[in-house]
Each structure stands twice: as C-alpha cells, then as structure tokens.
Tab-separated table of C-alpha atoms and ligand atoms in Angstrom:
chain	number	residue	atom	x	y	z
A	1	MET	CA	92.194	80.934	108.918
A	2	ALA	CA	94.120	84.176	108.675
A	3	ASN	CA	92.608	87.248	107.385
A	4	ILE	CA	93.407	90.779	106.151
A	5	LEU	CA	91.050	93.106	107.039
A	6	VAL	CA	89.461	95.771	103.480
A	7	THR	CA	87.795	99.101	104.305
A	8	GLY	CA	85.926	100.425	101.375
A	9	GLY	CA	85.638	97.159	99.875
A	10	ALA	CA	82.461	97.988	98.203
A	11	GLY	CA	83.821	101.002	96.720
A	12	PHE	CA	85.815	101.130	92.726
A	13	ILE	CA	88.857	100.052	93.345
A	14	GLY	CA	88.128	97.747	96.812
A	15	THR	CA	85.501	95.637	94.860
A	16	ASN	CA	88.988	95.016	92.571
A	17	PHE	CA	90.868	94.407	94.795
A	18	VAL	CA	89.301	92.072	97.006
A	19	THR	CA	87.351	90.217	93.885
A	20	ASP	CA	91.092	90.153	92.424
A	21	TRP	CA	91.977	88.474	95.953
A	22	LEU	CA	90.025	85.937	96.043
A	23	VAL	CA	90.620	84.429	92.085
A	24	ASP	CA	94.086	82.754	93.924
A	25	PRO	CA	92.949	79.562	96.192
A	26	GLN	CA	95.152	80.172	98.392
A	27	ALA	CA	94.259	83.585	99.485
A	28	ASP	CA	93.744	84.353	103.199
A	29	GLY	CA	90.567	85.601	104.186
A	30	VAL	CA	88.981	89.332	103.289
A	31	VAL	CA	86.944	91.384	106.291
A	32	ASN	CA	85.385	93.773	103.871
A	33	VAL	CA	84.449	97.019	106.195
A	34	ASP	CA	82.429	99.263	104.661
A	35	LYS	CA	79.963	102.229	105.447
A	36	LEU	CA	78.269	101.425	102.132
A	37	THR	CA	77.554	105.046	100.982
A	38	TYR	CA	76.462	106.207	97.183
A	39	ALA	CA	80.226	105.218	95.884
A	40	ALA	CA	79.372	101.225	97.450
A	41	ASN	CA	78.688	98.556	94.613
A	42	LEU	CA	75.518	96.105	96.367
A	43	HIS	CA	75.470	93.913	93.431
A	44	THR	CA	79.437	92.830	93.611
A	45	LEU	CA	79.236	92.492	97.309
A	46	ALA	CA	76.315	89.878	96.693
A	47	SER	CA	78.396	87.804	94.618
A	48	LEU	CA	81.440	88.545	96.707
A	49	ASP	CA	79.319	86.585	99.267
A	50	ARG	CA	79.248	83.461	97.522
A	51	ASP	CA	82.980	83.016	99.057
A	52	GLU	CA	82.941	82.056	102.151
A	53	ARG	CA	86.338	83.640	102.823
A	54	HIS	CA	84.543	86.762	102.316
A	55	VAL	CA	82.924	88.653	105.265
A	56	PHE	CA	81.019	91.598	104.713
A	57	SER	CA	80.641	94.011	107.886
A	58	ARG	CA	78.772	97.364	107.125
A	59	THR	CA	81.142	99.601	109.623
A	60	ASP	CA	81.770	103.082	109.232
A	61	ILE	CA	85.530	103.530	110.280
A	62	CYS	CA	84.889	106.358	112.236
A	63	ASP	CA	82.785	104.380	114.375
A	64	ARG	CA	86.034	103.267	116.997
A	65	GLN	CA	83.786	100.445	119.605
A	66	ALA	CA	82.628	98.465	115.830
A	67	LEU	CA	86.344	99.000	114.824
A	68	ASP	CA	87.859	97.723	117.807
A	69	ALA	CA	84.892	94.353	118.158
A	70	LEU	CA	85.382	93.477	114.680
A	71	LEU	CA	89.573	93.233	115.291
A	72	ALA	CA	89.064	91.378	118.426
A	73	ILE	CA	86.985	89.046	116.711
A	74	GLN	CA	88.613	89.113	113.003
A	75	ARG	CA	92.227	89.374	114.481
A	76	PRO	CA	93.578	90.071	111.052
A	77	ARG	CA	96.963	89.745	110.139
A	78	ALA	CA	96.938	93.164	107.742
A	79	VAL	CA	94.881	95.967	107.017
A	80	VAL	CA	94.551	97.513	103.020
A	81	HIS	CA	92.670	101.000	104.038
A	82	PHE	CA	90.575	102.365	100.839
A	83	ALA	CA	87.763	103.638	102.700
A	84	ALA	CA	87.146	107.757	101.603
A	85	GLU	CA	85.251	110.137	100.165
A	86	THR	CA	86.579	110.784	96.970
A	87	HIS	CA	85.402	113.059	93.936
A	88	VAL	CA	86.535	116.400	94.038
A	89	ASP	CA	83.495	118.032	92.714
A	90	ARG	CA	81.734	116.668	95.718
A	91	SER	CA	84.351	117.748	97.732
A	92	ILE	CA	84.094	121.221	96.528
A	93	HIS	CA	80.778	121.553	97.353
A	94	GLU	CA	80.183	119.434	100.539
A	95	PRO	CA	83.981	118.678	102.144
A	96	ALA	CA	82.333	118.042	105.878
A	97	ASN	CA	82.253	114.195	105.061
A	98	PHE	CA	85.700	113.937	103.563
A	99	ILE	CA	87.307	115.775	106.486
A	100	GLU	CA	84.989	112.829	108.503
A	101	THR	CA	85.888	110.579	107.147
A	102	ASN	CA	89.341	111.097	105.282
A	103	ILE	CA	91.077	112.456	108.297
A	104	VAL	CA	88.953	111.380	111.554
A	105	GLY	CA	88.199	107.773	110.012
A	106	THR	CA	91.749	107.653	109.400
A	107	PHE	CA	92.852	108.439	113.028
A	108	THR	CA	89.941	106.194	113.938
A	109	LEU	CA	91.413	103.346	112.521
A	110	LEU	CA	94.845	104.164	113.140
A	111	GLU	CA	94.021	104.299	116.945
A	112	ALA	CA	92.002	101.208	117.114
A	113	VAL	CA	94.603	99.297	114.776
A	114	ARG	CA	97.056	100.464	117.333
A	115	ALA	CA	95.421	99.039	120.401
A	116	TYR	CA	94.690	95.652	118.877
A	117	TRP	CA	98.336	95.317	117.341
A	118	LEU	CA	99.606	95.471	120.940
A	119	THR	CA	97.854	92.985	121.966
A	120	LEU	CA	99.563	90.646	119.146
A	121	ASP	CA	102.198	88.314	120.121
A	122	ARG	CA	105.912	89.665	118.935
A	123	GLY	CA	106.228	87.486	115.831
A	124	ALA	CA	102.749	88.913	115.020
A	125	ARG	CA	103.504	92.037	115.748
A	126	GLN	CA	106.030	91.982	113.343
A	127	ALA	CA	104.599	90.818	110.628
A	128	PHE	CA	101.408	92.386	111.168
A	129	ARG	CA	100.895	95.668	108.325
A	130	LEU	CA	98.506	99.048	107.763
A	131	LEU	CA	98.498	99.627	104.212
A	132	HIS	CA	97.469	103.105	103.714
A	133	VAL	CA	95.902	103.542	99.633
A	134	SER	CA	96.428	107.513	99.027
A	135	THR	CA	96.209	109.486	95.390
A	136	ASP	CA	99.152	111.771	93.174
A	137	GLU	CA	97.120	114.811	93.906
A	138	VAL	CA	98.641	115.068	97.703
A	139	PHE	CA	101.359	116.682	95.729
A	140	GLY	CA	99.140	119.191	93.806
A	141	SER	CA	99.717	120.539	90.058
A	142	LEU	CA	102.761	120.094	87.944
A	143	GLY	CA	104.189	122.812	85.077
A	144	PRO	CA	104.291	121.105	81.726
A	145	ASP	CA	108.015	120.470	81.787
A	146	ASP	CA	107.790	118.923	85.360
A	147	ALA	CA	109.614	115.782	85.955
A	148	GLY	CA	106.785	113.042	87.526
A	149	PHE	CA	106.042	113.453	90.563
A	150	SER	CA	108.495	110.725	92.731
A	151	GLU	CA	108.736	109.838	96.689
A	152	ALA	CA	110.607	112.591	97.744
A	153	ALA	CA	107.857	115.272	95.982
A	154	VAL	CA	106.462	118.332	98.405
A	155	TYR	CA	103.140	118.183	99.529
A	156	ALA	CA	101.219	120.679	98.264
A	157	PRO	CA	97.220	119.584	97.952
A	158	ASN	CA	94.589	121.711	96.068
A	159	SER	CA	90.983	120.370	96.275
A	160	PRO	CA	89.656	119.702	99.910
A	161	TYR	CA	90.041	116.625	98.898
A	162	ALA	CA	93.349	116.686	97.998
A	163	ALA	CA	94.009	117.728	101.370
A	164	SER	CA	92.256	115.564	103.391
A	165	LYS	CA	93.749	112.897	102.255
A	166	ALA	CA	97.129	114.574	102.698
A	167	ALA	CA	96.419	114.599	106.209
A	168	SER	CA	95.505	110.997	106.398
A	169	ASP	CA	99.174	110.496	104.707
A	170	HIS	CA	100.288	112.276	107.723
A	171	LEU	CA	98.805	110.580	110.350
A	172	VAL	CA	99.907	107.015	108.910
A	173	ARG	CA	103.541	108.538	108.417
A	174	ALA	CA	103.747	109.869	112.279
A	175	TYR	CA	101.882	106.152	113.959
A	176	PHE	CA	105.040	104.762	111.811
A	177	HIS	CA	108.168	107.198	113.836
A	178	THR	CA	105.622	107.643	117.099
A	179	TYR	CA	104.615	104.020	117.825
A	180	GLY	CA	106.446	102.069	115.581
A	181	LEU	CA	102.918	100.956	114.010
A	182	PRO	CA	103.867	98.435	110.439
A	183	VAL	CA	102.782	101.621	108.282
A	184	LEU	CA	103.106	101.338	103.904
A	185	THR	CA	101.813	104.019	102.326
A	186	THR	CA	101.186	104.176	98.004
A	187	ASN	CA	100.297	106.953	96.447
A	188	CYS	CA	98.420	106.570	93.345
A	189	SER	CA	97.448	108.186	89.556
A	190	ASN	CA	93.893	108.177	88.530
A	191	ASN	CA	92.430	104.815	88.152
A	192	TYR	CA	89.860	103.953	85.610
A	193	GLY	CA	88.215	100.170	84.963
A	194	PRO	CA	85.484	98.302	85.854
A	195	TYR	CA	83.095	99.363	88.358
A	196	GLN	CA	83.833	102.872	88.749
A	197	PHE	CA	81.053	105.078	89.807
A	198	PRO	CA	79.911	107.104	86.987
A	199	GLU	CA	80.741	110.852	88.033
A	200	LYS	CA	84.306	110.449	87.245
A	201	LEU	CA	85.628	111.253	83.389
A	202	ILE	CA	86.206	108.094	81.937
A	203	PRO	CA	82.629	106.070	83.230
A	204	LEU	CA	80.647	109.280	83.210
A	205	MET	CA	82.018	109.541	79.486
A	206	ILE	CA	81.036	106.179	78.666
A	207	ALA	CA	77.671	106.455	79.996
A	208	ASN	CA	76.886	110.114	78.358
A	209	ALA	CA	78.431	108.996	74.568
A	210	LEU	CA	75.775	106.105	75.189
A	211	ALA	CA	73.156	108.007	75.751
A	212	GLY	CA	73.587	110.411	73.432
A	213	LYS	CA	73.845	112.996	76.240
A	214	PRO	CA	77.017	116.036	76.334
A	215	LEU	CA	80.000	115.185	77.082
A	216	PRO	CA	80.814	118.009	79.691
A	217	ILE	CA	84.760	119.390	79.609
A	218	TYR	CA	85.787	121.435	82.318
A	219	GLY	CA	87.798	124.756	80.765
A	220	ASP	CA	90.548	123.869	77.942
A	221	GLY	CA	90.177	120.194	78.301
A	222	LEU	CA	93.851	120.232	78.315
A	223	ASN	CA	94.453	119.440	82.045
A	224	ARG	CA	96.355	115.870	82.109
A	225	ARG	CA	96.445	113.347	84.043
A	226	ASP	CA	98.544	109.913	83.923
A	227	TRP	CA	95.990	107.033	83.811
A	228	LEU	CA	96.417	103.680	85.291
A	229	TYR	CA	93.769	100.529	84.608
A	230	VAL	CA	92.604	99.144	88.206
A	231	ALA	CA	93.957	95.779	87.965
A	232	ASP	CA	97.177	96.900	87.476
A	233	HIS	CA	96.707	99.472	90.815
A	234	CYS	CA	95.273	96.282	92.818
A	235	ARG	CA	98.330	94.559	91.881
A	236	ALA	CA	100.885	97.135	92.428
A	237	VAL	CA	98.922	96.649	96.701
A	238	ARG	CA	99.391	93.331	96.413
A	239	ASP	CA	103.323	93.616	96.133
A	240	VAL	CA	103.490	96.595	98.443
A	241	LEU	CA	101.606	94.456	100.842
A	242	ALA	CA	103.976	91.530	100.656
A	243	ARG	CA	107.161	93.318	100.098
A	244	GLY	CA	107.308	96.950	100.866
A	245	VAL	CA	109.410	98.343	103.992
A	246	PRO	CA	107.124	99.642	106.935
A	247	GLY	CA	107.466	103.303	106.929
A	248	GLU	CA	107.797	103.732	103.011
A	249	THR	CA	105.835	104.841	100.780
A	250	TYR	CA	105.487	104.066	96.859
A	251	ASN	CA	104.562	105.444	94.033
A	252	ILE	CA	102.117	104.123	91.373
A	253	GLY	CA	101.344	105.630	87.940
A	254	GLY	CA	100.995	104.229	84.461
A	255	GLY	CA	102.530	106.378	82.557
A	256	ASN	CA	100.251	107.065	81.042
A	257	GLU	CA	99.659	110.785	80.421
A	258	ARG	CA	96.689	111.744	78.488
A	259	THR	CA	94.656	115.630	78.343
A	260	ASN	CA	91.463	115.197	79.046
A	261	LEU	CA	90.200	115.896	75.484
A	262	GLU	CA	92.839	113.155	73.791
A	263	VAL	CA	90.571	111.003	76.684
A	264	VAL	CA	87.218	112.280	75.658
A	265	HIS	CA	88.645	111.571	71.944
A	266	ALA	CA	89.671	108.254	72.254
A	267	ILE	CA	85.883	107.081	74.528
A	268	CYS	CA	83.812	108.576	71.234
A	269	ASP	CA	85.911	106.464	69.101
A	270	LEU	CA	85.953	103.321	70.809
A	271	VAL	CA	81.845	104.056	71.553
A	272	ASP	CA	81.398	104.876	67.799
A	273	GLU	CA	83.499	101.539	66.886
A	274	MET	CA	81.625	98.926	69.289
A	275	ARG	CA	77.806	100.761	68.616
A	276	PRO	CA	77.456	102.851	65.577
A	277	ASP	CA	75.978	105.733	65.835
A	278	ALA	CA	73.383	106.605	62.359
A	279	GLN	CA	74.096	110.710	63.262
A	280	GLY	CA	77.747	110.292	63.360
A	281	SER	CA	80.779	110.201	65.898
A	282	ARG	CA	80.418	110.680	69.531
A	283	ARG	CA	82.444	113.524	69.570
A	284	ARG	CA	79.769	115.756	68.464
A	285	LEU	CA	78.669	115.646	71.592
A	286	ILE	CA	81.972	117.119	73.613
A	287	ALA	CA	80.447	120.362	75.457
A	288	PHE	CA	82.791	122.692	77.205
A	289	VAL	CA	81.705	124.287	80.366
A	290	PRO	CA	82.707	125.891	83.216
A	291	ASP	CA	86.399	124.777	84.851
A	292	ARG	CA	86.596	123.108	88.537
A	293	PRO	CA	87.808	126.008	90.979
A	294	GLY	CA	91.025	124.848	91.931
A	295	HIS	CA	91.689	122.530	88.925
A	296	ASP	CA	95.307	121.065	89.178
A	297	ARG	CA	96.536	120.845	85.163
A	298	ARG	CA	99.164	118.050	85.463
A	299	TYR	CA	99.477	115.032	87.398
A	300	ALA	CA	102.459	112.229	86.559
A	301	ILE	CA	103.774	109.609	88.472
A	302	ASP	CA	107.512	108.668	88.580
A	303	ALA	CA	107.539	104.899	89.264
A	304	GLY	CA	110.809	103.965	89.595
A	305	LYS	CA	111.030	102.941	93.200
A	306	LEU	CA	108.040	100.306	92.966
A	307	ALA	CA	110.273	99.126	89.485
A	308	HIS	CA	112.902	99.052	90.845
A	309	GLU	CA	113.032	97.855	94.671
A	310	LEU	CA	109.722	95.520	93.777
A	311	GLY	CA	109.621	94.486	89.648
A	312	TRP	CA	106.111	96.563	89.361
A	313	VAL	CA	105.187	98.017	85.991
A	314	PRO	CA	101.822	98.085	84.479
A	315	SER	CA	100.441	95.635	82.686
A	316	GLU	CA	98.490	97.387	80.396
A	317	THR	CA	99.128	100.408	78.224
A	318	PHE	CA	96.265	102.982	78.060
A	319	GLU	CA	94.557	101.464	74.728
A	320	SER	CA	94.085	98.653	76.136
A	321	GLY	CA	92.473	99.252	79.689
A	322	LEU	CA	90.744	101.747	78.024
A	323	ARG	CA	88.914	99.183	75.412
A	324	LYS	CA	88.358	96.496	78.242
A	325	THR	CA	86.610	99.331	80.208
A	326	VAL	CA	84.825	100.292	76.945
A	327	GLN	CA	83.601	96.551	76.742
A	328	TRP	CA	82.260	96.392	80.192
A	329	TYR	CA	80.083	99.392	80.528
A	330	LEU	CA	78.293	98.342	77.401
A	331	ASN	CA	78.029	94.721	78.533
A	332	ASN	CA	77.236	96.205	82.537
A	333	GLN	CA	74.594	98.976	81.443
A	334	ALA	CA	72.344	97.310	83.729
A	335	TRP	CA	74.612	97.553	86.442
A	336	VAL	CA	75.223	101.500	85.698
A	337	ALA	CA	71.143	102.228	85.311
A	338	SER	CA	71.037	100.564	88.919
A	339	VAL	CA	73.682	103.026	90.195
A	340	THR	CA	72.766	106.519	88.933
A	341	SER	CA	70.225	106.965	91.378
A	342	GLY	CA	68.350	110.500	91.666
A	343	GLU	CA	71.240	111.080	95.109
A	344	TYR	CA	73.365	111.160	92.024
A	345	ARG	CA	71.334	113.185	89.367
A	346	HIS	CA	70.898	115.671	91.713
A	347	SER	CA	74.819	116.100	92.331
A	348	ILE	CA	75.389	116.374	89.173
A	349	GLY	CA	72.617	119.727	88.095
A	350	ARG	CA	74.654	121.035	91.267
A	351	ASP	CA	78.865	120.726	89.552
A	352	TYR	CA	79.584	121.684	85.496
A	353	ALA	CA	77.655	119.060	83.722
A	354	THR	CA	75.255	121.357	80.721
B	401	NAD	P1	85.219	105.107	95.913
B	401	NAD	O1	84.306	106.911	96.010
B	401	NAD	O2	84.771	104.323	94.960
B	401	NAD	O3	85.266	104.015	97.433
B	401	NAD	C1	85.315	104.210	98.664
B	401	NAD	C2	84.314	103.566	99.454
B	401	NAD	O4	84.643	104.125	100.533
B	401	NAD	C3	83.129	103.218	99.287
B	401	NAD	O5	82.620	101.772	98.888
B	401	NAD	C4	82.393	103.796	100.200
B	401	NAD	O6	81.241	103.167	100.949
B	401	NAD	C5	83.643	103.628	101.483
B	401	NAD	N1	83.487	104.415	102.410
B	401	NAD	C6	83.554	105.796	102.430
B	401	NAD	N2	83.517	106.033	103.766
B	401	NAD	C7	83.307	104.964	104.342
B	401	NAD	C8	83.114	105.336	105.764
B	401	NAD	N3	83.037	106.277	107.162
B	401	NAD	N4	83.482	104.260	106.366
B	401	NAD	C9	83.588	102.983	105.978
B	401	NAD	N5	83.413	103.497	104.569
B	401	NAD	C10	83.588	104.598	103.445
B	401	NAD	O7	87.082	105.320	95.737
B	401	NAD	P2	88.315	104.575	94.966
B	401	NAD	O8	87.955	105.239	93.945
B	401	NAD	O9	87.620	103.786	95.135
B	401	NAD	O10	89.017	104.961	96.036
B	401	NAD	C11	89.453	104.133	96.796
B	401	NAD	C12	90.992	105.295	97.311
B	401	NAD	O11	91.727	104.839	96.736
B	401	NAD	C13	90.859	105.964	97.983
B	401	NAD	O12	90.893	105.840	99.587
B	401	NAD	C14	91.049	107.032	97.683
B	401	NAD	O13	91.803	108.401	97.821
B	401	NAD	C15	91.884	106.333	97.014
B	401	NAD	N6	93.139	106.550	95.717
B	401	NAD	C16	92.018	106.685	94.324
B	401	NAD	C17	92.314	106.618	93.037
B	401	NAD	C18	91.108	106.670	91.910
B	401	NAD	O14	91.668	107.190	90.609
B	401	NAD	N7	90.089	106.367	91.623
B	401	NAD	C19	93.415	107.380	92.770
B	401	NAD	C20	94.771	106.701	93.845
B	401	NAD	C21	93.801	107.061	94.476
B	402	TYD	P1	88.206	113.150	87.715
B	402	TYD	O1	87.390	111.854	87.225
B	402	TYD	O2	87.082	113.960	88.980
B	402	TYD	O3	89.321	112.449	88.647
B	402	TYD	P2	90.315	113.698	89.558
B	402	TYD	O4	89.670	115.447	89.590
B	402	TYD	O5	90.395	112.907	90.962
B	402	TYD	O6	91.706	113.937	88.671
B	402	TYD	O7	88.585	114.182	86.381
B	402	TYD	C1	89.534	113.491	85.743
B	402	TYD	C2	90.012	114.899	85.232
B	402	TYD	O8	88.863	115.338	83.773
B	402	TYD	C3	89.789	116.559	85.995
B	402	TYD	O9	91.154	117.286	84.896
B	402	TYD	C4	88.697	116.871	85.877
B	402	TYD	C5	87.796	116.074	84.505
B	402	TYD	N1	86.497	115.780	84.431
B	402	TYD	C6	86.175	116.977	83.075
B	402	TYD	O10	86.708	117.572	82.718
B	402	TYD	N2	84.502	116.933	82.673
B	402	TYD	C7	84.043	115.906	84.101
B	402	TYD	O11	82.628	115.841	83.947
B	402	TYD	C8	84.869	115.154	85.750
B	402	TYD	C9	83.838	114.066	85.809
B	402	TYD	C10	85.972	115.312	85.370
C-alpha cells in the first residue's frame, strides 16, 4: 500500500488534514510524524489510531537518524511538511525553538528526504513530491491600499516566526534548484476552525467569551488578517500535492479580510446568540492591551494562481466558517479545558493578556 508521510500531523492544521485525507476509503495511508509539543492534539490522535491506515511516530524532525529509519521502512510516495513552531507571541519571547524546528528541522527533513529520494527508481523519483506548508507572514505587512500578496511578493518577514518560516521556504526552493528534489510550497493566510490551540486569536476569544474573561485586543484592533477556514486550506494542499508543478509556489487565502475588532465582535455576537448571558453582550469583555512588538498591520492574499491553474476556491465564507467554529468550540469545551494546561496559562501571563 502507498503511503504519504505527514509531519506535524497532530497540530491544528495537520490534524484536520489527516482526518480529512482518511475520509476517502481509497486514500493512501498516512505516516504521521510529530514531536508532540504543547500544540499537539493527543485526543484526535487516539481516534485516528483506530484506522489501520494511520501510523503515528513520535519523532522530532531535527532527528536525522529517526527520519532516515522511518523513510526507509515506510517508503512514502510524498511528504507533506506541516511541523513547525507557529505562535508569533511565543517567537517573540523564545525564538530559539523557532530556529531549531522551523529552520534546522526543515533542513534535516530535506536532507533525509533527498537521501531517500535518491534510492527510488526513476519512475518513483519523478512521481515523488515534498510539499512544504508555509505562511503569508513571510511577505511582511501590506499598506492599506496594496494589492494582496501574489507568488511574486517580496520576502520581508518581521517576526522571528515569520523569519524562520522564510528561511525554511528558501531552503526548500534551493533543494529544487540545486538537487532537483520535486518540491512544492504553499503560503497560506490565517486559518481558523476546529482543534486550533486556544492561544491564537479566534479560539482564545471564544474560550474567554464563554468563561466571561477579558478579550485582549492588541493595540487599536485595526490590524487586518485574511481568514481561511481550515478545511479549505486542507483541500488546497491536497490539490497542490496532486496537481501542482514541482518548483512552484502557491498562495492560499480566503478573500476574507477583517480587522481583529471585527472578528472579535462577530465572535461575541455568535456566542451571545448560542449561549445568551444574563449580563448582556460579551462585547463588554473587550480589553485593549499593549500592542505586540513588530505587529504586522495587514495581510491579504491574491489566490488567483490557485484558482486559475488548479480550480481551487474556498467553500466557506467567513460568516459560515466562523459559525461552524464557534459551534465546534461550544460542543468541545472538554477539549479546550484539557489543552489549556498550566504551561499555557504561564505563557499567557507573559504576553499581552490582561
Ligand atoms: P500547530 O502549532 O498547531 O502544530 C504544529 C505541530 O508541529 C504540532 O503538532 C507540534 O507538536 C509539531 N511539531 C513542532 N515541532 C516539531 C518538531 N521539531 N518535530 C516534529 N513535530 C513538531 O501549527 P498549525 O497552525 O497546525 O500550522 C501547521 C503549519 O502550517 C505550520 O508550518 C505553519 O507555519 C503553517 N501555517 C499555519 C497557519 C495558521 O493560521 N495556523 C497559516 C499558514 C501556514
Ligand atoms: P494570531 O492568531 O496570533 O495570528 P498571527 O499573529 O499569526 O496573524 O493573531 C491574529 C491577530 O490577532 C494578530 O493581529 C494579533 C491579534 N491578537 C490580539 O489582538 N489578541 C490576542 O490575544 C491574540 C492571540 C492575537
């Protein structure tokens, strides 16, 4: 049976990707490689392990020996690389992990995959793909009237997270041009949906609104992000993996630009509708807090290449996706409680939350 190897398959997007992938009874098996940091979803992994097409390995992508052994045994036809440190606020306080996993880890993975790829026969080598999942944050901040980032946008990362992802994108590119490794890179805008760790804006605001806690908005709340429902991102990754051209990059975005204040207002209104509060609208909980250092003002994606070349368009609007997401968090409060550990509370105290 053919396999794909997914790194970071226990994280927010990786969990959604693996789960969606295995919905198809004809789909290849998944070898899920994850170090299981604080961001990983143990519960979802447990349910995935009932499917014999899913093999999990607790492995650090910086561990070359472990990667070599996995590749030799599992012999995947493709690698989809999600594993990363991903929270901008954490990258400001503790950038070292971001350098280690996002840069050294991606380099180690590339080296292991290149060595494995060279062992394949000619046909398998041509068909092989490594898809690197990256972010629009590598392009820096847009002015208010600028067009959205296209694939030709200049790299201008502003946070340690964005800089480490930019470095990994460059390494992936170099492995195509130098060694001919058949790589694909996707740069996606902000995702939201089920299983996102409640340190990111949308799940944090849902959890705090439900708990009657302050909703910390950095600065003036007018920073803008282009929001994409996670299932739409996962479908785009599947499309690029199946039909993308090696060496090419593809930008993925929802066409849903909102200010942070608009997002938080929408969350408050949905939580009020689904769980009315005798004390009145949750908008009363909004608390403006000091801004994040180096806070990018605006991200937006021009996803025209993906639409024209691969026929991908998002299926959820921001309104439909956010409604599903709020409902999911209301139905899964035990999951939120279980991942909101002492470590997480400690980190929030150091950030900008009131
Ligand atoms: P996440 O933080 O929820 O999950 C990351 C996963 O990687 C976790 O399961 C973690 O245990 C694992 N991991 C971390 N270090 C590892 C290591 N050294 N070895 C093996 N596994 C390790 O992240 P996410 O939001 O699911 O993001 C996945 C990918 O998508 C990342 O590469 C990120 O840069 C990219 N991306 C995310 C977004 C977004 O809005 N979340 C948008 C665009 C791109
Ligand atoms: P985040 O979810 O951390 O994603 P990113 O920084 O990768 O875009 O934050 C999204 C936006 O929300 C960003 O402009 C920072 C802002 N934000 C807040 O205002 N308050 C918060 O508590 C958090 C976590 C984010």
